[in-house]
Amino acid sequence: MSVESRNTPETENGAAFDVCPDVEIIIEKRKRDLGGFSVGRVLPFAKRRMVGPFIFLDEMGPATFSPGSGIDVRPHPHIGLATVTYLFEGEIRHKDNLGVDQLIRPGDVNWMTSGRGIVHSERTDAALRAKGHTLHGIQSWVALPVSHEDTAPSFQHHPRLTLPMIERPGLQMRLIAGRAYGAESPVKTFSEMFYLGVEAQKDARIALPSDHEERALYLVSGSLSVNGIALAPGRLLVFAKGADPKIVVSEPSRLMLLGGANIGPRLIWWNLVASSSDRIEAGKKGWRDAAATGFAPGVFTLPPGETEHIPLPPE
């Protein structure tokens, strides 16, 4: 999905967690308007840019669309990252300039690797648009390691039934990508990471994966406590390295667990992610030049059937 705003204002940490050594920082989602559709922006954050390779995290919705309305994210470019779409409700039609045309539904994974450059759009299908619907999900970006920043672009779709389901008392955890709890997702990744969608019942206890360098929890709905301190929805907890917190679910809840190896700092400008400013500037120039030539054959072309695009934002 396209980023319409590059501003990342700071918010205050939850004061209660200042006395909890297991928690490094708590980040509250901030509302962003993507042209008639609001999201909750979590990452990047001024005091914590990344968690493992995760450099971007948005909660989309929940948003109810009346008949005749839906999302229309026009074609836009990406470099240096993989986009990960995971839905709880609704559906989205993805199209890219590799020729992929894929509908994503709840529990499925769309993983798009941009590498040296890709262009995609995300829209609501006509049939769903006609009857109205609710959309709710998580959009995240995973930065690529330096060795794969210029890899060939690609796209993976994995239906929910192909993803490992890890069960613990009161917990159902779908492994979206990476490795956790002895299981491995079929999604091809480029660095050590884990990403889980979790449905939790009251009184369930959550043990964090112990074999990853950086770890975080995002509470989508419900409530839980960390070392006896309550956490409200819409917040990301980034845990201290090696922490083993006591996490207890207070009511039926939905949450995401994510993290992995620290791959080093990254720059992010609009929809472009890179390890150097030169790569960012090359991405800007590539999109500007592609638009000027009517998207002639090259790195940045439009997906089949698309005629619109999002212009490069002003500096």
mmCIF file of C-alpha atoms in Angstrom:
data_model
loop_
_atom_site.group_PDB
_atom_site.id
_atom_site.type_symbol
_atom_site.label_atom_id
_atom_site.label_comp_id
_atom_site.label_asym_id
_atom_site.label_seq_id
_atom_site.Cartn_x
_atom_site.Cartn_y
_atom_site.Cartn_z
ATOM 1 C CA MET A 1 0.000 0.000 0.000
ATOM 2 C CA SER A 2 1.184 3.530 -0.649
ATOM 3 C CA VAL A 3 2.305 5.915 2.072
ATOM 4 C CA GLU A 4 0.627 9.295 1.580
ATOM 5 C CA SER A 5 2.379 10.964 4.531
ATOM 6 C CA ARG A 6 6.049 10.824 5.481
ATOM 7 C CA ASN A 7 5.657 12.563 8.828
ATOM 8 C CA THR A 8 6.274 10.452 11.925
ATOM 9 C CA PRO A 9 5.454 12.509 15.039
ATOM 10 C CA GLU A 10 6.444 11.154 18.420
ATOM 11 C CA THR A 11 3.965 10.142 21.089
ATOM 12 C CA GLU A 12 4.687 9.449 24.716
ATOM 13 C CA ASN A 13 5.453 6.010 26.063
ATOM 14 C CA GLY A 14 2.917 4.419 28.369
ATOM 15 C CA ALA A 15 4.108 5.711 31.736
ATOM 16 C CA ALA A 16 3.352 2.458 33.540
ATOM 17 C CA PHE A 17 5.879 0.611 31.389
ATOM 18 C CA ASP A 18 8.676 2.966 32.429
ATOM 19 C CA VAL A 19 9.111 0.724 35.467
ATOM 20 C CA CYS A 20 8.955 -2.542 33.483
ATOM 21 C CA PRO A 21 12.480 -3.591 32.447
ATOM 22 C CA ASP A 22 11.134 -6.224 30.021
ATOM 23 C CA VAL A 23 9.642 -3.513 27.784
ATOM 24 C CA GLU A 24 11.928 -1.222 25.799
ATOM 25 C CA ILE A 25 9.224 1.040 24.370
ATOM 26 C CA ILE A 26 5.477 1.193 23.769
ATOM 27 C CA ILE A 27 4.224 2.821 20.562
ATOM 28 C CA GLU A 28 0.632 3.933 20.069
ATOM 29 C CA LYS A 29 -0.857 3.937 16.575
ATOM 30 C CA ARG A 30 -1.371 7.358 14.969
ATOM 31 C CA LYS A 31 -4.224 8.078 12.587
ATOM 32 C CA ARG A 32 -3.330 8.643 8.928
ATOM 33 C CA ASP A 33 -5.702 9.462 6.075
ATOM 34 C CA LEU A 34 -4.799 7.701 2.821
ATOM 35 C CA GLY A 35 -7.268 9.603 0.685
ATOM 36 C CA GLY A 36 -10.618 8.762 2.271
ATOM 37 C CA PHE A 37 -9.386 5.639 4.057
ATOM 38 C CA SER A 38 -7.879 5.887 7.527
ATOM 39 C CA VAL A 39 -5.149 3.666 8.941
ATOM 40 C CA GLY A 40 -3.347 3.458 12.264
ATOM 41 C CA ARG A 41 0.381 4.074 11.669
ATOM 42 C CA VAL A 42 2.621 2.214 14.125
ATOM 43 C CA LEU A 43 6.030 1.939 12.433
ATOM 44 C CA PRO A 44 8.206 3.772 11.620
ATOM 45 C CA PHE A 45 8.340 5.743 14.879
ATOM 46 C CA ALA A 46 10.756 8.520 15.751
ATOM 47 C CA LYS A 47 12.214 6.687 18.767
ATOM 48 C CA ARG A 48 12.099 3.216 17.217
ATOM 49 C CA ARG A 49 12.384 2.969 13.434
ATOM 50 C CA MET A 50 12.374 -0.820 13.073
ATOM 51 C CA VAL A 51 11.788 -4.111 14.888
ATOM 52 C CA GLY A 52 13.984 -6.767 13.307
ATOM 53 C CA PRO A 53 13.476 -6.254 9.559
ATOM 54 C CA PHE A 54 10.002 -4.693 10.035
ATOM 55 C CA ILE A 55 10.206 -1.034 9.016
ATOM 56 C CA PHE A 56 6.524 -0.246 8.484
ATOM 57 C CA LEU A 57 3.313 -1.362 10.207
ATOM 58 C CA ASP A 58 -0.215 -0.059 9.606
ATOM 59 C CA GLU A 59 -3.506 -1.279 10.992
ATOM 60 C CA MET A 60 -6.069 -0.866 8.199
ATOM 61 C CA GLY A 61 -9.523 -0.203 9.620
ATOM 62 C CA PRO A 62 -11.760 -1.651 10.746
ATOM 63 C CA ALA A 63 -13.560 0.441 8.143
ATOM 64 C CA THR A 64 -17.088 -0.061 6.857
ATOM 65 C CA PHE A 65 -17.656 0.862 3.212
ATOM 66 C CA SER A 66 -21.172 1.646 2.043
ATOM 67 C CA PRO A 67 -22.432 0.186 -1.266
ATOM 68 C CA GLY A 68 -20.582 1.771 -4.148
ATOM 69 C CA SER A 69 -17.431 2.604 -2.195
ATOM 70 C CA GLY A 70 -14.146 0.838 -1.521
ATOM 71 C CA ILE A 71 -10.387 1.336 -1.643
ATOM 72 C CA ASP A 72 -8.545 2.521 -4.720
ATOM 73 C CA VAL A 73 -4.815 2.679 -4.108
ATOM 74 C CA ARG A 74 -3.501 3.657 -7.524
ATOM 75 C CA PRO A 75 -0.306 2.149 -8.957
ATOM 76 C CA HIS A 76 2.820 3.209 -7.065
ATOM 77 C CA PRO A 77 6.424 1.959 -6.828
ATOM 78 C CA HIS A 78 8.435 0.179 -4.142
ATOM 79 C CA ILE A 79 12.129 -0.623 -3.810
ATOM 80 C CA GLY A 80 14.202 -2.400 -1.149
ATOM 81 C CA LEU A 81 11.395 -4.118 0.736
ATOM 82 C CA ALA A 82 8.745 -6.810 0.832
ATOM 83 C CA THR A 83 5.140 -5.786 1.461
ATOM 84 C CA VAL A 84 3.017 -8.144 3.570
ATOM 85 C CA THR A 85 -0.778 -7.946 3.560
ATOM 86 C CA TYR A 86 -2.761 -9.905 6.167
ATOM 87 C CA LEU A 87 -6.526 -9.449 6.536
ATOM 88 C CA PHE A 88 -8.996 -10.139 9.338
ATOM 89 C CA GLU A 89 -12.065 -9.023 7.340
ATOM 90 C CA GLY A 90 -12.804 -8.081 3.738
ATOM 91 C CA GLU A 91 -10.736 -8.609 0.618
ATOM 92 C CA ILE A 92 -8.357 -6.664 -1.643
ATOM 93 C CA ARG A 93 -7.436 -7.093 -5.318
ATOM 94 C CA HIS A 94 -3.682 -6.803 -5.894
ATOM 95 C CA LYS A 95 -2.270 -6.116 -9.370
ATOM 96 C CA ASP A 96 1.385 -5.544 -10.218
ATOM 97 C CA ASN A 97 3.602 -4.953 -13.238
ATOM 98 C CA LEU A 98 4.797 -8.574 -13.161
ATOM 99 C CA GLY A 99 1.309 -9.426 -14.402
ATOM 100 C CA VAL A 100 0.077 -10.801 -11.063
ATOM 101 C CA ASP A 101 -3.645 -10.329 -10.402
ATOM 102 C CA GLN A 102 -4.458 -11.789 -6.976
ATOM 103 C CA LEU A 103 -7.370 -11.485 -4.566
ATOM 104 C CA ILE A 104 -6.473 -11.741 -0.890
ATOM 105 C CA ARG A 105 -8.942 -12.861 1.785
ATOM 106 C CA PRO A 106 -8.703 -13.218 5.590
ATOM 107 C CA GLY A 107 -5.917 -15.509 6.775
ATOM 108 C CA ASP A 108 -4.120 -15.563 3.416
ATOM 109 C CA VAL A 109 -0.726 -13.959 2.844
ATOM 110 C CA ASN A 110 0.259 -11.702 -0.038
ATOM 111 C CA TRP A 111 4.038 -11.220 0.075
ATOM 112 C CA MET A 112 5.426 -8.915 -2.623
ATOM 113 C CA THR A 113 9.196 -8.545 -2.896
ATOM 114 C CA SER A 114 10.089 -5.282 -4.620
ATOM 115 C CA GLY A 115 13.852 -5.762 -4.822
ATOM 116 C CA ARG A 116 15.185 -3.318 -7.417
ATOM 117 C CA GLY A 117 11.659 -2.131 -8.222
ATOM 118 C CA ILE A 118 8.002 -3.081 -8.605
ATOM 119 C CA VAL A 119 4.705 -1.256 -9.189
ATOM 120 C CA HIS A 120 1.344 -2.365 -7.802
ATOM 121 C CA SER A 121 -2.202 -1.256 -7.104
ATOM 122 C CA GLU A 122 -4.739 -2.333 -4.466
ATOM 123 C CA ARG A 123 -8.447 -1.982 -5.083
ATOM 124 C CA THR A 124 -11.856 -3.271 -4.080
ATOM 125 C CA ASP A 125 -13.484 -5.575 -6.648
ATOM 126 C CA ALA A 126 -16.660 -4.341 -8.335
ATOM 127 C CA ALA A 127 -18.898 -7.081 -6.886
ATOM 128 C CA LEU A 128 -17.830 -6.397 -3.301
ATOM 129 C CA ARG A 129 -17.941 -2.646 -3.872
ATOM 130 C CA ALA A 130 -21.542 -2.897 -5.055
ATOM 131 C CA LYS A 131 -22.842 -4.493 -1.860
ATOM 132 C CA GLY A 132 -20.642 -2.750 0.722
ATOM 133 C CA HIS A 133 -18.225 -4.411 3.113
ATOM 134 C CA THR A 134 -15.889 -4.112 6.092
ATOM 135 C CA LEU A 135 -12.108 -4.088 5.733
ATOM 136 C CA HIS A 136 -9.702 -4.789 8.572
ATOM 137 C CA GLY A 137 -6.123 -5.999 8.469
ATOM 138 C CA ILE A 138 -2.424 -5.330 8.894
ATOM 139 C CA GLN A 139 -0.120 -3.934 6.230
ATOM 140 C CA SER A 140 3.593 -4.267 6.946
ATOM 141 C CA TRP A 141 6.872 -3.785 5.132
ATOM 142 C CA VAL A 142 9.938 -5.948 5.690
ATOM 143 C CA ALA A 143 13.226 -4.310 4.698
ATOM 144 C CA LEU A 144 15.498 -6.460 2.553
ATOM 145 C CA PRO A 145 19.092 -7.124 3.626
ATOM 146 C CA VAL A 146 21.755 -5.234 1.647
ATOM 147 C CA SER A 147 22.650 -8.414 -0.247
ATOM 148 C CA HIS A 148 19.101 -8.599 -1.679
ATOM 149 C CA GLU A 149 18.158 -4.951 -2.187
ATOM 150 C CA ASP A 150 18.593 -5.357 -5.946
ATOM 151 C CA THR A 151 17.029 -8.804 -6.208
ATOM 152 C CA ALA A 152 14.478 -9.445 -8.943
ATOM 153 C CA PRO A 153 10.924 -8.469 -7.954
ATOM 154 C CA SER A 154 8.527 -11.313 -7.181
ATOM 155 C CA PHE A 155 5.154 -12.108 -5.662
ATOM 156 C CA GLN A 156 3.934 -14.923 -3.417
ATOM 157 C CA HIS A 157 0.381 -15.802 -2.439
ATOM 158 C CA HIS A 158 -0.163 -18.379 0.298
ATOM 159 C CA PRO A 159 -3.737 -19.396 1.202
ATOM 160 C CA ARG A 160 -4.400 -19.604 4.935
ATOM 161 C CA LEU A 161 -4.632 -23.402 4.966
ATOM 162 C CA THR A 162 -1.023 -23.671 3.735
ATOM 163 C CA LEU A 163 0.330 -21.686 6.698
ATOM 164 C CA PRO A 164 1.350 -23.506 9.900
ATOM 165 C CA MET A 165 -1.124 -23.226 12.771
ATOM 166 C CA ILE A 166 0.548 -23.401 16.173
ATOM 167 C CA GLU A 167 -1.762 -24.255 19.049
ATOM 168 C CA ARG A 168 -1.170 -23.713 22.736
ATOM 169 C CA PRO A 169 -3.735 -23.673 25.585
ATOM 170 C CA GLY A 170 -6.150 -20.864 24.690
ATOM 171 C CA LEU A 171 -4.046 -19.803 21.690
ATOM 172 C CA GLN A 172 -4.214 -20.266 17.922
ATOM 173 C CA MET A 173 -1.188 -18.767 16.187
ATOM 174 C CA ARG A 174 -0.912 -18.666 12.405
ATOM 175 C CA LEU A 175 2.712 -18.406 11.251
ATOM 176 C CA ILE A 176 2.577 -15.811 8.496
ATOM 177 C CA ALA A 177 6.305 -15.767 7.754
ATOM 178 C CA GLY A 178 9.607 -16.917 9.177
ATOM 179 C CA ARG A 179 10.279 -19.376 11.994
ATOM 180 C CA ALA A 180 8.743 -19.675 15.467
ATOM 181 C CA TYR A 181 7.980 -22.336 18.062
ATOM 182 C CA GLY A 182 9.646 -25.044 15.955
ATOM 183 C CA ALA A 183 7.525 -24.313 12.847
ATOM 184 C CA GLU A 184 8.451 -22.633 9.560
ATOM 185 C CA SER A 185 6.222 -20.740 7.125
ATOM 186 C CA PRO A 186 6.351 -21.584 3.388
ATOM 187 C CA VAL A 187 6.784 -17.875 2.602
ATOM 188 C CA LYS A 188 10.248 -17.195 1.189
ATOM 189 C CA THR A 189 12.035 -14.543 3.238
ATOM 190 C CA PHE A 190 15.502 -12.983 3.035
ATOM 191 C CA SER A 191 16.489 -12.620 6.691
ATOM 192 C CA GLU A 192 15.803 -14.252 10.055
ATOM 193 C CA MET A 193 12.330 -13.203 11.208
ATOM 194 C CA PHE A 194 8.978 -14.271 12.596
ATOM 195 C CA TYR A 195 5.448 -12.964 12.067
ATOM 196 C CA LEU A 196 2.354 -14.503 13.676
ATOM 197 C CA GLY A 197 -1.355 -13.717 13.746
ATOM 198 C CA VAL A 198 -2.711 -14.779 17.145
ATOM 199 C CA GLU A 199 -6.250 -15.428 18.385
ATOM 200 C CA ALA A 200 -6.232 -15.704 22.189
ATOM 201 C CA GLN A 201 -8.835 -16.674 24.770
ATOM 202 C CA LYS A 202 -9.220 -15.260 28.285
ATOM 203 C CA ASP A 203 -6.510 -16.398 30.722
ATOM 204 C CA ALA A 204 -4.226 -17.682 27.954
ATOM 205 C CA ARG A 205 -0.518 -17.126 28.552
ATOM 206 C CA ILE A 206 1.827 -16.105 25.760
ATOM 207 C CA ALA A 207 5.503 -17.046 25.754
ATOM 208 C CA LEU A 208 7.549 -15.040 23.266
ATOM 209 C CA PRO A 209 9.692 -16.934 20.722
ATOM 210 C CA SER A 210 13.050 -17.162 22.467
ATOM 211 C CA ASP A 211 15.321 -17.588 19.424
ATOM 212 C CA HIS A 212 15.012 -14.128 17.850
ATOM 213 C CA GLU A 213 17.047 -11.013 18.539
ATOM 214 C CA GLU A 214 14.235 -8.433 18.454
ATOM 215 C CA ARG A 215 10.598 -9.106 19.387
ATOM 216 C CA ALA A 216 7.381 -7.111 19.583
ATOM 217 C CA LEU A 217 3.657 -7.555 20.230
ATOM 218 C CA TYR A 218 0.886 -5.486 18.617
ATOM 219 C CA LEU A 219 -2.529 -5.719 20.269
ATOM 220 C CA VAL A 220 -5.292 -5.400 17.677
ATOM 221 C CA SER A 221 -8.314 -5.986 19.944
ATOM 222 C CA GLY A 222 -9.132 -7.221 23.431
ATOM 223 C CA SER A 223 -6.800 -6.748 26.376
ATOM 224 C CA LEU A 224 -3.852 -8.364 28.082
ATOM 225 C CA SER A 225 -1.306 -7.654 30.771
ATOM 226 C CA VAL A 226 2.483 -7.715 30.712
ATOM 227 C CA ASN A 227 4.019 -8.372 34.116
ATOM 228 C CA GLY A 228 0.697 -7.306 35.631
ATOM 229 C CA ILE A 229 0.439 -4.028 33.686
ATOM 230 C CA ALA A 230 -2.601 -3.711 31.392
ATOM 231 C CA LEU A 231 -2.181 -2.999 27.679
ATOM 232 C CA ALA A 232 -4.909 -1.374 25.583
ATOM 233 C CA PRO A 233 -5.471 -2.120 21.865
ATOM 234 C CA GLY A 234 -3.660 -0.155 19.186
ATOM 235 C CA ARG A 235 -0.260 -0.334 20.861
ATOM 236 C CA LEU A 236 3.002 -2.016 19.938
ATOM 237 C CA LEU A 237 5.223 -3.301 22.739
ATOM 238 C CA VAL A 238 8.882 -3.706 21.826
ATOM 239 C CA PHE A 239 10.546 -6.026 24.315
ATOM 240 C CA ALA A 240 14.055 -5.747 25.707
ATOM 241 C CA LYS A 241 16.566 -8.233 24.354
ATOM 242 C CA GLY A 242 16.406 -11.524 26.233
ATOM 243 C CA ALA A 243 13.254 -10.518 28.135
ATOM 244 C CA ASP A 244 10.905 -13.247 29.331
ATOM 245 C CA PRO A 245 7.788 -11.287 30.330
ATOM 246 C CA LYS A 246 4.650 -12.732 31.865
ATOM 247 C CA ILE A 247 1.943 -12.066 29.252
ATOM 248 C CA VAL A 248 -1.622 -12.974 30.308
ATOM 249 C CA VAL A 249 -4.721 -12.428 28.160
ATOM 250 C CA SER A 250 -7.563 -10.667 30.022
ATOM 251 C CA GLU A 251 -10.367 -11.255 27.492
ATOM 252 C CA PRO A 252 -10.688 -12.768 23.991
ATOM 253 C CA SER A 253 -8.044 -10.896 21.996
ATOM 254 C CA ARG A 254 -6.384 -10.612 18.615
ATOM 255 C CA LEU A 255 -2.714 -9.697 18.345
ATOM 256 C CA MET A 256 0.377 -9.906 16.150
ATOM 257 C CA LEU A 257 3.808 -11.143 17.216
ATOM 258 C CA LEU A 258 6.735 -10.009 15.074
ATOM 259 C CA GLY A 259 10.457 -9.449 14.963
ATOM 260 C CA GLY A 260 13.727 -11.017 13.919
ATOM 261 C CA ALA A 261 17.349 -10.168 13.302
ATOM 262 C CA ASN A 262 18.511 -6.560 13.216
ATOM 263 C CA ILE A 263 19.586 -5.996 9.590
ATOM 264 C CA GLY A 264 20.977 -2.507 10.134
ATOM 265 C CA PRO A 265 19.503 0.977 9.649
ATOM 266 C CA ARG A 266 17.370 1.862 6.661
ATOM 267 C CA LEU A 267 16.172 5.051 5.018
ATOM 268 C CA ILE A 268 12.503 5.353 4.131
ATOM 269 C CA TRP A 269 11.073 8.006 1.822
ATOM 270 C CA TRP A 270 7.503 7.682 0.599
ATOM 271 C CA ASN A 271 7.271 4.056 -0.647
ATOM 272 C CA LEU A 272 11.013 3.644 -1.097
ATOM 273 C CA VAL A 273 13.282 1.828 1.368
ATOM 274 C CA ALA A 274 17.050 1.571 0.998
ATOM 275 C CA SER A 275 20.351 1.331 2.841
ATOM 276 C CA SER A 276 21.700 4.480 1.139
ATOM 277 C CA SER A 277 20.451 7.867 -0.005
ATOM 278 C CA ASP A 278 21.789 7.134 -3.502
ATOM 279 C CA ARG A 279 19.355 4.232 -3.842
ATOM 280 C CA ILE A 280 16.480 6.420 -2.655
ATOM 281 C CA GLU A 281 17.388 9.118 -5.182
ATOM 282 C CA ALA A 282 17.619 6.529 -7.951
ATOM 283 C CA GLY A 283 14.146 5.282 -7.029
ATOM 284 C CA LYS A 284 12.724 8.800 -7.152
ATOM 285 C CA LYS A 285 14.312 9.442 -10.533
ATOM 286 C CA GLY A 286 13.099 6.103 -11.874
ATOM 287 C CA TRP A 287 9.466 6.835 -10.984
ATOM 288 C CA ARG A 288 9.665 10.429 -12.208
ATOM 289 C CA ASP A 289 11.210 9.370 -15.524
ATOM 290 C CA ALA A 290 8.740 6.509 -15.983
ATOM 291 C CA ALA A 291 5.804 8.878 -15.595
ATOM 292 C CA ALA A 292 7.376 11.379 -17.991
ATOM 293 C CA THR A 293 7.706 8.703 -20.695
ATOM 294 C CA GLY A 294 4.195 7.318 -20.235
ATOM 295 C CA PHE A 295 5.586 4.228 -18.456
ATOM 296 C CA ALA A 296 7.546 2.885 -21.378
ATOM 297 C CA PRO A 297 9.110 -0.569 -20.854
ATOM 298 C CA GLY A 298 11.594 -0.519 -17.978
ATOM 299 C CA VAL A 299 11.754 -1.159 -14.230
ATOM 300 C CA PHE A 300 8.671 0.916 -13.459
ATOM 301 C CA THR A 301 5.750 0.069 -15.716
ATOM 302 C CA LEU A 302 2.045 -0.004 -14.901
ATOM 303 C CA PRO A 303 0.176 -3.206 -14.031
ATOM 304 C CA PRO A 304 -1.852 -4.571 -16.960
ATOM 305 C CA GLY A 305 -5.180 -2.763 -17.279
ATOM 306 C CA GLU A 306 -4.126 0.197 -15.101
ATOM 307 C CA THR A 307 -3.926 3.721 -16.510
ATOM 308 C CA GLU A 308 -3.561 5.796 -13.321
ATOM 309 C CA HIS A 309 -0.605 6.308 -11.013
ATOM 310 C CA ILE A 310 0.335 8.148 -7.817
ATOM 311 C CA PRO A 311 2.742 10.974 -8.683
ATOM 312 C CA LEU A 312 6.029 11.383 -6.856
ATOM 313 C CA PRO A 313 5.290 13.596 -3.818
ATOM 314 C CA PRO A 314 7.020 16.944 -3.418
ATOM 315 C CA GLU A 315 10.301 17.041 -1.527
#
